Tab-separated table of C-alpha atoms and ligand atoms in Angstrom:
chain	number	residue	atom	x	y	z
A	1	UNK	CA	-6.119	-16.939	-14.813
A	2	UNK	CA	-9.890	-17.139	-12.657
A	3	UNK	CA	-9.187	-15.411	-9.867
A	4	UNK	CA	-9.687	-18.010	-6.448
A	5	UNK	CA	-13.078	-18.747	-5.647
A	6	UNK	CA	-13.609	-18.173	-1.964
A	7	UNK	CA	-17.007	-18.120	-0.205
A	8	UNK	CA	-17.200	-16.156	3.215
A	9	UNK	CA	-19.514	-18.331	5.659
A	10	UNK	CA	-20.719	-15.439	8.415
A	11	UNK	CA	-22.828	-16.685	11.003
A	12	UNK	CA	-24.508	-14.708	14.298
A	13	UNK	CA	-22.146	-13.499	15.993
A	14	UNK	CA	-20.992	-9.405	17.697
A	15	UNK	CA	-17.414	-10.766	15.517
A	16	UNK	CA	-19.650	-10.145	12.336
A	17	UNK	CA	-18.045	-7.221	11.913
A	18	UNK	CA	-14.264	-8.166	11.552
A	19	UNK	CA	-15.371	-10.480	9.125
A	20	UNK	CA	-16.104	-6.827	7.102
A	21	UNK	CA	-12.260	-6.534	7.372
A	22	UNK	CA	-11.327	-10.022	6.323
A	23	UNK	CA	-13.735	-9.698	3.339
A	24	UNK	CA	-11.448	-6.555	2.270
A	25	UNK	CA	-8.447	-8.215	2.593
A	26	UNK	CA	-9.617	-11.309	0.321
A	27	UNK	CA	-10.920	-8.980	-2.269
A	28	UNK	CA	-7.910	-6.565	-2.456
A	29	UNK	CA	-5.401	-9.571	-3.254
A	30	UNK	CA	-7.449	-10.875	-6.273
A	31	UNK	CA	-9.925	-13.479	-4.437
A	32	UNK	CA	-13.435	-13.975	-5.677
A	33	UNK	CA	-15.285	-13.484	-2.580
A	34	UNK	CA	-19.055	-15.092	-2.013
A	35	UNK	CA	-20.421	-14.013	1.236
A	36	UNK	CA	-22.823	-16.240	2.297
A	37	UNK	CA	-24.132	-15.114	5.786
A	38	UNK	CA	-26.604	-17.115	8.394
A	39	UNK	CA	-30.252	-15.215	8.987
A	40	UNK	CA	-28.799	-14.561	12.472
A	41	UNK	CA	-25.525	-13.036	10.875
A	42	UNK	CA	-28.217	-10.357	9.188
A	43	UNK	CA	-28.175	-8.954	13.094
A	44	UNK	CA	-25.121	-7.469	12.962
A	45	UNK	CA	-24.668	-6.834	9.725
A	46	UNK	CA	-26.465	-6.270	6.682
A	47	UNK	CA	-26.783	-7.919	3.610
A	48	UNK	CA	-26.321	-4.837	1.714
A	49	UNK	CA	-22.740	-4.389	3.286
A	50	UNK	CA	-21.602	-7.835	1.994
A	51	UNK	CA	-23.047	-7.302	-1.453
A	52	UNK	CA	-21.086	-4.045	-1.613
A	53	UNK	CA	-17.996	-5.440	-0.345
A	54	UNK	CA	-18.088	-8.686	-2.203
A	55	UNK	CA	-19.566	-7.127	-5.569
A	56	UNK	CA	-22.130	-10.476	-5.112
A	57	UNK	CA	-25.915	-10.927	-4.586
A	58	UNK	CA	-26.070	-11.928	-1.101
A	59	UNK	CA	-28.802	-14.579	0.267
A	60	UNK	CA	-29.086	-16.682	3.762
A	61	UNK	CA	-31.510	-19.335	2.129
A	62	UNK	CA	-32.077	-21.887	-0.621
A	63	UNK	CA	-35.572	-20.351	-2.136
A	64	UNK	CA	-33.551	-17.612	-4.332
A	65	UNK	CA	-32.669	-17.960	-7.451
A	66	UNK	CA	-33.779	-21.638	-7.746
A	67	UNK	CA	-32.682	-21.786	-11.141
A	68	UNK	CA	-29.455	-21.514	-10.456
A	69	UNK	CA	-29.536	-24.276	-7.668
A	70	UNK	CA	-27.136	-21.946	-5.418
A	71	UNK	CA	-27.033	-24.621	-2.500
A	72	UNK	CA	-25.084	-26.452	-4.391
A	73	UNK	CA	-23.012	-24.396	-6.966
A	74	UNK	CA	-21.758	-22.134	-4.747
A	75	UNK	CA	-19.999	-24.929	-2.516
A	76	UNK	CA	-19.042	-27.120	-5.521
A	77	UNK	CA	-17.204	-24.135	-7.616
A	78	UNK	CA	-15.039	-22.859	-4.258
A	79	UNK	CA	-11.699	-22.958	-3.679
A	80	UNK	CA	-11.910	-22.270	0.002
A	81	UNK	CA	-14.496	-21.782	2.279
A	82	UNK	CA	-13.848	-20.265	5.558
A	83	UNK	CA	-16.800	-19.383	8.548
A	84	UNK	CA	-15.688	-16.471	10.508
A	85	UNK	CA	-16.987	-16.205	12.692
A	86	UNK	CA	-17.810	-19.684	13.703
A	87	UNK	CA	-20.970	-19.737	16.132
A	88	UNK	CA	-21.266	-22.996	18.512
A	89	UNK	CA	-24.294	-23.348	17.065
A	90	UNK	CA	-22.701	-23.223	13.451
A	91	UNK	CA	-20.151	-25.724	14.943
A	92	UNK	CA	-22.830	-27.649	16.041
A	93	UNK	CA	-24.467	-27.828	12.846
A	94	UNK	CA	-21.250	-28.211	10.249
A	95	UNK	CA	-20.140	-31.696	12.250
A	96	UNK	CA	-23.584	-33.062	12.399
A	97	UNK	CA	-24.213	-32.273	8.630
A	98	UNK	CA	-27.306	-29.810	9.095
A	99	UNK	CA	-28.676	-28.581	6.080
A	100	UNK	CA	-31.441	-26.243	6.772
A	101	UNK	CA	-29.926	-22.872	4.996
A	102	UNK	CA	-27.876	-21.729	2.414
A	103	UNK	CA	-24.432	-21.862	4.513
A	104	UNK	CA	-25.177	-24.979	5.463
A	105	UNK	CA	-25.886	-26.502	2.509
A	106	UNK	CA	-22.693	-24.740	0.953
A	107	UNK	CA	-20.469	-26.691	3.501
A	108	UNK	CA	-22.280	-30.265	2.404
A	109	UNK	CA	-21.252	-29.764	-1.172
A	110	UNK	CA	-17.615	-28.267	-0.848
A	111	UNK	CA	-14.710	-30.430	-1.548
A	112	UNK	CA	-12.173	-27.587	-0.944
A	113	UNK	CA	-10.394	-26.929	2.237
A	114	UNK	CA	-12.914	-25.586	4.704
A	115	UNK	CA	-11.393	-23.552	7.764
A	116	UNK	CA	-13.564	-22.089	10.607
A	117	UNK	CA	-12.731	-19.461	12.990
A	118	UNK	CA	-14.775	-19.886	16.329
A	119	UNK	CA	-15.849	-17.004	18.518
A	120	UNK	CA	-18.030	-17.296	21.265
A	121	UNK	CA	-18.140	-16.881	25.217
A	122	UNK	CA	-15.496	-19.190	26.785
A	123	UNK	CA	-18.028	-21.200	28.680
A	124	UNK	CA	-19.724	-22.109	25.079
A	125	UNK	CA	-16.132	-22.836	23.548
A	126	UNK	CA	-14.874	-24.968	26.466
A	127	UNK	CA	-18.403	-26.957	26.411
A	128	UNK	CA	-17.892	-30.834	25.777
A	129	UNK	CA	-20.543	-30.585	22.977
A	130	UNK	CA	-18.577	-27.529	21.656
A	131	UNK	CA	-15.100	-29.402	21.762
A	132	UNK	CA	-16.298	-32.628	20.799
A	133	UNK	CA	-18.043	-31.169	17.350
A	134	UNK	CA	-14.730	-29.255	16.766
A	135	UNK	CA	-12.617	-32.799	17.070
A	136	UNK	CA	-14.826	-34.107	14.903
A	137	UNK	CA	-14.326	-31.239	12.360
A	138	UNK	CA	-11.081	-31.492	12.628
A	139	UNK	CA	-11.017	-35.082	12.051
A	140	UNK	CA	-12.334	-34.882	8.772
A	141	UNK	CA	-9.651	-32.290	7.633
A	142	UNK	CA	-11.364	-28.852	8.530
A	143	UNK	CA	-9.031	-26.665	10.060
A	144	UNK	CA	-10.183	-25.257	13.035
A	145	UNK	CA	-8.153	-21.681	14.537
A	146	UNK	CA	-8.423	-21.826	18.359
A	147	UNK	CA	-9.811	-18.411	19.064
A	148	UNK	CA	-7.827	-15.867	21.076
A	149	UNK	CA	-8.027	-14.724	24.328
A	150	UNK	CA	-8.669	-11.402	25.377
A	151	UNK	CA	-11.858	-9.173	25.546
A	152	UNK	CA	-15.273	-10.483	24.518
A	153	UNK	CA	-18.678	-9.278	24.453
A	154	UNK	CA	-19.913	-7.036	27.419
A	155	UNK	CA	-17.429	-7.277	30.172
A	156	UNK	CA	-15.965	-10.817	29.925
A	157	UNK	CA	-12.730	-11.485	29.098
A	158	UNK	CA	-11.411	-15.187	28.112
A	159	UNK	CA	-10.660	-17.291	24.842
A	160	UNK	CA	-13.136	-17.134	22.300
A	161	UNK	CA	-12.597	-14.065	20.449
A	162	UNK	CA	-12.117	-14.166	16.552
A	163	UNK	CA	-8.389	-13.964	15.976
A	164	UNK	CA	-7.649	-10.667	14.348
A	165	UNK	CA	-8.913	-10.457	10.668
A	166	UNK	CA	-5.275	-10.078	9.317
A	167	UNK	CA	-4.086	-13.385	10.777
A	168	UNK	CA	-7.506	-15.173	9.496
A	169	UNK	CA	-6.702	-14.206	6.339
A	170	UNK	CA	-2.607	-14.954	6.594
A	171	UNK	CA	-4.440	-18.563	7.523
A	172	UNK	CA	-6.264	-18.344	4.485
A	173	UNK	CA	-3.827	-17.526	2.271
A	174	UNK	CA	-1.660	-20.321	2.957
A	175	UNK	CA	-4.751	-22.861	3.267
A	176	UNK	CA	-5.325	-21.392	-0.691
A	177	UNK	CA	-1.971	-21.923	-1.573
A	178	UNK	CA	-1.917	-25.790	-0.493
A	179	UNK	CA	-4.303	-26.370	-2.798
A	180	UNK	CA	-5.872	-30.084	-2.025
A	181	UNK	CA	-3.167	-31.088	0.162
A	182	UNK	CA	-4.229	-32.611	3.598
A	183	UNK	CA	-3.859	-30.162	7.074
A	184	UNK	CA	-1.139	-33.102	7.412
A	185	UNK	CA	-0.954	-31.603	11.011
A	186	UNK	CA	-3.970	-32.122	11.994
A	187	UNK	CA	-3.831	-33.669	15.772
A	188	UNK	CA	-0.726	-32.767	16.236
A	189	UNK	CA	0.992	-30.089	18.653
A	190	UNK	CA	3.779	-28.711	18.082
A	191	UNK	CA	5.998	-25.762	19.675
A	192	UNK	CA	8.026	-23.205	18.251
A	193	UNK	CA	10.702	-20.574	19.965
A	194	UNK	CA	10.718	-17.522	18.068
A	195	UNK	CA	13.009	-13.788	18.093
A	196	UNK	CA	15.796	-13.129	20.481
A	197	UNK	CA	16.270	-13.345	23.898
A	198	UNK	CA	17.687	-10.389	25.998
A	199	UNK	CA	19.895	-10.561	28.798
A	200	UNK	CA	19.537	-7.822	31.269
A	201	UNK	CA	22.270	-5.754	32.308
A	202	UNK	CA	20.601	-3.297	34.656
A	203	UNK	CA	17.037	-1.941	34.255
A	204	UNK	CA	17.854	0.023	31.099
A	205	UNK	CA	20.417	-1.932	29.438
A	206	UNK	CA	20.532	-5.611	28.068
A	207	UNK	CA	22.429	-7.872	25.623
A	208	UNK	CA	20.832	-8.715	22.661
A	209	UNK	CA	20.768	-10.202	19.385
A	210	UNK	CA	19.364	-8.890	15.999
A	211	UNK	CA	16.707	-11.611	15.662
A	212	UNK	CA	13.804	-10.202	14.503
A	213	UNK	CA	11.174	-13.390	15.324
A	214	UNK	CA	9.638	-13.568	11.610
A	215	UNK	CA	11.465	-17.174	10.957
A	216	UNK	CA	9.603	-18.149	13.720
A	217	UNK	CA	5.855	-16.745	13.561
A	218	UNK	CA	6.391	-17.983	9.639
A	219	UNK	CA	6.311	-21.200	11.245
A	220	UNK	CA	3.788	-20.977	13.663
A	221	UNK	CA	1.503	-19.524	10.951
A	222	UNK	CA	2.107	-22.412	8.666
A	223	UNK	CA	2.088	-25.112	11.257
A	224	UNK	CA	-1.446	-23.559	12.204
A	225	UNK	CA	-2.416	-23.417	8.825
A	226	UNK	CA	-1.634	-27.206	8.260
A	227	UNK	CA	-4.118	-27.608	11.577
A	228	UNK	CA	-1.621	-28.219	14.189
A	229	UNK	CA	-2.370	-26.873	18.014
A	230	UNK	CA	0.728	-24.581	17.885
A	231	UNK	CA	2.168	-22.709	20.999
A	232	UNK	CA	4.465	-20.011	19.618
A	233	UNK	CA	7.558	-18.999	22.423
A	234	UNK	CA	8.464	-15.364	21.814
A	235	UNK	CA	11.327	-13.653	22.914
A	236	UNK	CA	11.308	-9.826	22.354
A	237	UNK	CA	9.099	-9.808	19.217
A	238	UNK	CA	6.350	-6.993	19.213
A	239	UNK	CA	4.320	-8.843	16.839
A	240	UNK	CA	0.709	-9.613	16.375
A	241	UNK	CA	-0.344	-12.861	17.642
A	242	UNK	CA	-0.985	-15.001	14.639
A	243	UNK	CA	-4.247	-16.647	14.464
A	244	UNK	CA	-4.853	-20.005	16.498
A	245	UNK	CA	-1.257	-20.163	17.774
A	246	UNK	CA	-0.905	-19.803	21.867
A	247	UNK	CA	1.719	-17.200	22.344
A	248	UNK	CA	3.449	-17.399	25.096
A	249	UNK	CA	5.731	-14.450	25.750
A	250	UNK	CA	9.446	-14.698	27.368
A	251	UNK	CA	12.216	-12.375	27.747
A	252	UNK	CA	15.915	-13.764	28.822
A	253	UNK	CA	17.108	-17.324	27.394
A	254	UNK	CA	16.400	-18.594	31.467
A	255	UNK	CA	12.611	-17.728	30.813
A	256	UNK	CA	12.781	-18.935	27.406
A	257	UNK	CA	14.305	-22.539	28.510
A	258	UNK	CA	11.529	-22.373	31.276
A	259	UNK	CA	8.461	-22.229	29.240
A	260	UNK	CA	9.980	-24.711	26.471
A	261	UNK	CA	10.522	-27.333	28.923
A	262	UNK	CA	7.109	-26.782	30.364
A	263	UNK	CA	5.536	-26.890	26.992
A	264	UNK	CA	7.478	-29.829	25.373
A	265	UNK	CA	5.930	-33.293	27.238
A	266	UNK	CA	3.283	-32.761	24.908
A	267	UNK	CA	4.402	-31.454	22.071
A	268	UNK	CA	4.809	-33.623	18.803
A	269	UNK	CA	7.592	-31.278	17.431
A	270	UNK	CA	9.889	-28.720	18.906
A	271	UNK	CA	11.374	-26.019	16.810
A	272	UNK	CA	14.371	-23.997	17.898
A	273	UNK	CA	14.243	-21.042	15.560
A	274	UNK	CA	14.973	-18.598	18.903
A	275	UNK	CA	18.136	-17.020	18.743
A	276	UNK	CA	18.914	-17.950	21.879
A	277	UNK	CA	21.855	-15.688	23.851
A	278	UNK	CA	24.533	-18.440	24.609
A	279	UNK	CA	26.242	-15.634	27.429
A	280	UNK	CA	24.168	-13.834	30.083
A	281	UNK	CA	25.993	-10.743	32.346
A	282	UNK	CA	27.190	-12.685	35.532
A	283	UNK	CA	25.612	-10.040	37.827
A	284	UNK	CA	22.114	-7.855	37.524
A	285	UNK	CA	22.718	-4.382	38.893
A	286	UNK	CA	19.436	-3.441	40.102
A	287	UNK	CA	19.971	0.386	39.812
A	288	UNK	CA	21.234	1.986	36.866
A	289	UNK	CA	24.940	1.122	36.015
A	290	UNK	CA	26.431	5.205	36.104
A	291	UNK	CA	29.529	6.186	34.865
A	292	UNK	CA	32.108	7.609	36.704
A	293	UNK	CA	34.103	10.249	36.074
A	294	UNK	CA	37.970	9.987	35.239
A	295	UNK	CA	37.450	5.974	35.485
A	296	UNK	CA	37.327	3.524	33.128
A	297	UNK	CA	34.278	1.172	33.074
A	298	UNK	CA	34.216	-1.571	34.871
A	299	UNK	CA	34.258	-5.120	32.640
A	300	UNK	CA	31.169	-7.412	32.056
A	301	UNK	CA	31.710	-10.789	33.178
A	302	UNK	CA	29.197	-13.341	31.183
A	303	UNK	CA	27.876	-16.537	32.587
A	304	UNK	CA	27.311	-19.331	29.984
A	305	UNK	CA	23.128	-20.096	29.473
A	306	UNK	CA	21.828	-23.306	29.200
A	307	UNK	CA	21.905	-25.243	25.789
A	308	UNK	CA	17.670	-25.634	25.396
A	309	UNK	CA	18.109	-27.258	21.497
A	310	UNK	CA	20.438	-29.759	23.905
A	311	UNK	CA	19.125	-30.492	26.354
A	312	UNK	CA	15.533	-31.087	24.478
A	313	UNK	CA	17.147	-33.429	21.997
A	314	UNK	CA	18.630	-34.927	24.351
A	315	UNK	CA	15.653	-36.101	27.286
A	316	UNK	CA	12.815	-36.401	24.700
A	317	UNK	CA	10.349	-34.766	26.404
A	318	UNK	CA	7.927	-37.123	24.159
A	319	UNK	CA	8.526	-40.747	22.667
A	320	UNK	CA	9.117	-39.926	19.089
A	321	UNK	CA	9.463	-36.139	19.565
A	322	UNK	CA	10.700	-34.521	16.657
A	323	UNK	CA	13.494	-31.718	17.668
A	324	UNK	CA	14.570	-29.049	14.987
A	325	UNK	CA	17.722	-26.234	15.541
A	326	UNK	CA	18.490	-23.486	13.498
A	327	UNK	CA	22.203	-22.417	13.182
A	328	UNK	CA	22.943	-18.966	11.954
A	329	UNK	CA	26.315	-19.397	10.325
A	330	UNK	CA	28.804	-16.462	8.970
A	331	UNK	CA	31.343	-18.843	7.524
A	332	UNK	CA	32.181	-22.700	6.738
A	333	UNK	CA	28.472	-22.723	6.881
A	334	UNK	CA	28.147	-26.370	5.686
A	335	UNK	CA	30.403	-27.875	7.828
A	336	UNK	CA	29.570	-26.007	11.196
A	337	UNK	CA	26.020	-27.091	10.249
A	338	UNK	CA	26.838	-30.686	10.738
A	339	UNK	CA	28.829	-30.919	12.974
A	340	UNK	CA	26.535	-28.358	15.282
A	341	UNK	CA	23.171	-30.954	13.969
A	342	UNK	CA	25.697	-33.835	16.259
A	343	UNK	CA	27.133	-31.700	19.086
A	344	UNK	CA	23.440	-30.749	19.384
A	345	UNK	CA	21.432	-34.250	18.949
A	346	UNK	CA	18.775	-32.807	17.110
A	347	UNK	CA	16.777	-34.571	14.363
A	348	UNK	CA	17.045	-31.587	11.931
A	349	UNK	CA	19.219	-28.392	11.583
A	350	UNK	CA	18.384	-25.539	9.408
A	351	UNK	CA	21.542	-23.874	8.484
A	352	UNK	CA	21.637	-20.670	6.749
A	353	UNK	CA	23.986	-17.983	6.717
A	354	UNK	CA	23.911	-14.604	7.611
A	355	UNK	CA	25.749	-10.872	7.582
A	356	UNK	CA	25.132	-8.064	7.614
A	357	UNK	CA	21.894	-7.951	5.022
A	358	UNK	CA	20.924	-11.480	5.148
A	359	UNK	CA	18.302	-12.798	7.107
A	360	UNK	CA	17.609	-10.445	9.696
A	361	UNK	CA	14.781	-9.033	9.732
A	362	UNK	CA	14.267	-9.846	6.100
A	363	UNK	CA	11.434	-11.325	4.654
A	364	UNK	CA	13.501	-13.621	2.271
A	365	UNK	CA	15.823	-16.750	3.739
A	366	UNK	CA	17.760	-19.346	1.674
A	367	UNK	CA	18.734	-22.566	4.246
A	368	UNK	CA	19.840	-25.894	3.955
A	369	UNK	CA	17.818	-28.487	6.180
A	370	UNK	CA	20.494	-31.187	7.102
A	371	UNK	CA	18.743	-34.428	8.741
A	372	UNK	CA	20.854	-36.356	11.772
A	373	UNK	CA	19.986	-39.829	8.968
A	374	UNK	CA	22.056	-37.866	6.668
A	375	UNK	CA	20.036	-35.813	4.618
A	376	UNK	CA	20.229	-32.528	2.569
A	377	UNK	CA	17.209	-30.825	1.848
A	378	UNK	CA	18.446	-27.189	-0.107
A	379	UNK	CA	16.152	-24.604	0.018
A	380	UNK	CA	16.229	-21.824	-2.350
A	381	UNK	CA	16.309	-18.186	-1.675
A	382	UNK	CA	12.794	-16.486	-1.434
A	383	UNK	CA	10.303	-16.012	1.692
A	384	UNK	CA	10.695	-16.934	5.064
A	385	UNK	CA	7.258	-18.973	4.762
A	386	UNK	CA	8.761	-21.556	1.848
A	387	UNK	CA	11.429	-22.413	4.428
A	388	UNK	CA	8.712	-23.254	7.156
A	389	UNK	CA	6.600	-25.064	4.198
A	390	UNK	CA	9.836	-27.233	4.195
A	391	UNK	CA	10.676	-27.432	7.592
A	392	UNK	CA	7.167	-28.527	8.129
A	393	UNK	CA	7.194	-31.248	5.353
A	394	UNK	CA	10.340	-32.494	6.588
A	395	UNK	CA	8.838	-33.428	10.395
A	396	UNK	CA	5.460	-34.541	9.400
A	397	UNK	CA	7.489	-37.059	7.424
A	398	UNK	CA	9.293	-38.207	10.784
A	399	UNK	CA	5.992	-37.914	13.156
A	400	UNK	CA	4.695	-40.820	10.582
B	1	CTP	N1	20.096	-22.635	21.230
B	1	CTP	C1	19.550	-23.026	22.428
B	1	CTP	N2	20.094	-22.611	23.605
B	1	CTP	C2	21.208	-21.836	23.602
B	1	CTP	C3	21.770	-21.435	22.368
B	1	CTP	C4	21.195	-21.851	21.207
B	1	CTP	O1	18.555	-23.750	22.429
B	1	CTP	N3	21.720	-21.453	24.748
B	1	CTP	C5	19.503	-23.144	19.970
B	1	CTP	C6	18.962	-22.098	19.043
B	1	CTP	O2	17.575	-21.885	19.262
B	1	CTP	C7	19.209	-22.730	17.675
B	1	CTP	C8	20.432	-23.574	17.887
B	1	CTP	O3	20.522	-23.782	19.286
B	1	CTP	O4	18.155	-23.607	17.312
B	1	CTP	C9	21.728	-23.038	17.336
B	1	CTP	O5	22.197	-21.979	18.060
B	1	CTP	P1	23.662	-21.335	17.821
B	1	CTP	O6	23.718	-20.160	18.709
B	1	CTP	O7	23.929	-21.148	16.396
B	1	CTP	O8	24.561	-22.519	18.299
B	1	CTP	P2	25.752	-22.546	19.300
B	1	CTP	O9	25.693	-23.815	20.024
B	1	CTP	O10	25.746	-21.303	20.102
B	1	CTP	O11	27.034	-22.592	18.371
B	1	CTP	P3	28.131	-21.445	18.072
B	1	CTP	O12	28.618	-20.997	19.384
B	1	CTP	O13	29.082	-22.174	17.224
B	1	CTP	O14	27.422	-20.368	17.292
């Protein structure tokens, strides 16, 4: 089989040199990689870099190789294009239809998903030209990866740094893998609670749960992916940020109920994929708890914690909110699946079992997605993204 055609748009800015990385990690998993940079992309780094990487002639205008009428080949034979980094002015440009080099060009004659990953200062991003060209991108099915905050050129700090090259290529990959399907997310926003929370005991000790998060960033990554605004809750992760998605970090299920009720009025879909800790310890010592010699240790009394899937199905944050839970089952997993999907009053409940070696940490998940209307959507054992893939289907049907 070709390998997928994929052409790297690069245009001028200091993030030029992540997109080094990204070009690596396209290349190394079988992707035919055409690096196609702006003049002002030349600044920071050579063409002779790219055309090592990529194994490709590299050029930044129409007059080379007429012949071969590269300003429109390249963009009609690709798979994927993706711009990273995105200038404003390349923003600017792509919504307006500019055609005046070879990037350009390549972006007026591709009919394959196009995604673009924005860096710039913060005041440029936040600009009303800025957002408005980016809405209007987005509009016509580009996906568009909010940038991330944290440090940008010289001493700033803010959003508009390029998401880390790993997670722009994660976005990639999955982009690739929908093939001509439409990012059917586009516009929407939707909020995900991910790993486990922790209930503190004293300052060294808590109780926990052996959630490891990656059900959860599998979903934020795919929501992204399908170009929803995502804001990923995690509790006790320690994982990168995936690209586009506002993290939002939490540690007990008190914090974690906090930021999803601040978060859900305008969010489009809530997922639940948190393992949430239903008990908390009644009292917080505040110094170590020490043990004491010839006595026995004193008992830990446990509070309840709030229900969050609850109490979110049950206000509807949102007129036509779409609510999903997860249950983790370790027996009559069917059955406690539905009649958890009522007690809760959630629109869908991914069931799946686990024990000691299943799901956990894995990378691999087999669920079944029962709908409150009834419905039984299996999914088959394999990687924790399929099961977002699905999950993902299954609410962009409700949202309409
Ligand atoms: N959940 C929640 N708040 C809690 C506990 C759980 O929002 N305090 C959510 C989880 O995020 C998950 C779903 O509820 O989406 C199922 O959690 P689970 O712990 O399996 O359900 P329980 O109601 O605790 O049922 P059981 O005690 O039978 O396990």
């Amino acid at each position: 089989m070709d390998k997928p055609k994929v052409v790297l748009g690069v245009s001028g800015g200091i993030a030029a040199y992540k997109a080094c990385e990204l070009l690596r990690r396209l290349t190394e998993s079988g992707h035919d990689v055409r690096v196609v940079p702006t003049e002002s992309a030349l600044h920071f780094v050579g063409a002779a870099t790219w055309s090592a990487l990529s194994g490709h002639p590299v050029s930044t205008e129409v007059w080379s190789d007429v012949h071969e009428v590269p300003h429109v080949r390249i963009g009609q034979g690709a798979d994927l294009v993706v711009v990273a980094p995105a200038t404003a002015d390349m923003l600017a440009k792509a919504a307006h239809g500019l055609a005046d080099d070879l990037l350009t060009n390549t972006l007026l004659t591709a009919r394959c998903p196009v995604v673009f990953a924005p860096a710039m200062h913060t005041e440029m991003w936040e600009h009303p030209a800025t957002q408005e060209n980016v809405a209007t991108l987005r509009r016509r099915g580009a996906v568009v990866i909010e940038p991330a905050v944290g440090r940008l050129t010289g001493v700033d700090t803010g959003k508009g740094r390029l998401p880390d090259p790993t997670e722009i290529f994660e976005v990639c990959r999955r982009v690739l893998a929908r093939g001509a399907a439409e990012p059917d997310l586009a516009g929407r926003h939707v909020l995900v609670s991910a790993g486990g929370t922790r209930e503190p005991l004293d300052p060294v000790r808590f109780l926990g749960n052996r959630s490891s998060g990656k059900q959860g960033y599998a979903l934020a990554r795919t929501a992204a992916a399908r170009g929803a605004r995502v804001t990923l809750i995690a509790a006790n992760t320690g994982m990168p940020d995936p690209a586009g998605v506002d993290v939002i970090q939490v540690g007990t299920a008190v914090q974690l109920r906090e930021a999803v009720l601040k978060a859900a009025p305008d969010a489009d879909a809530v997922v639940m994929a948190a393992a949430v800790a239903d008990f908390r310890p009644a009292a917080y010592a505040s110094g170590k708890i020490k043990k004491k010699d010839g006595q026995e240790p004193e008992p830990i009394v446990l509070v309840r914690n709030p229900d969050i899937l609850a109490e979110i199905s049950a206000e509807r944050a949102r007129p036509g909110q779409v609510v999903v839970g997860f249950a983790a089952e370790t027996d009559d997993v069917l059955a406690n699946g539905r009649s958890k999907l009522q007690r809760k009053g959630c629109d869908l409940l991914v069931v799946n079992e686990v024990g000691e070696r299943k799901t956990f940490g894995s990378e691999e998940n087999e669920a079944v997605v029962l709908g409150a209307d009834g419905s039984e959507t299996p999914v088959p054992y394999g990687p924790k993204e399929a099961l977002a893939e699905t999950v993902w289907d299954l609410v962009a049907r409700r949202l309409g």
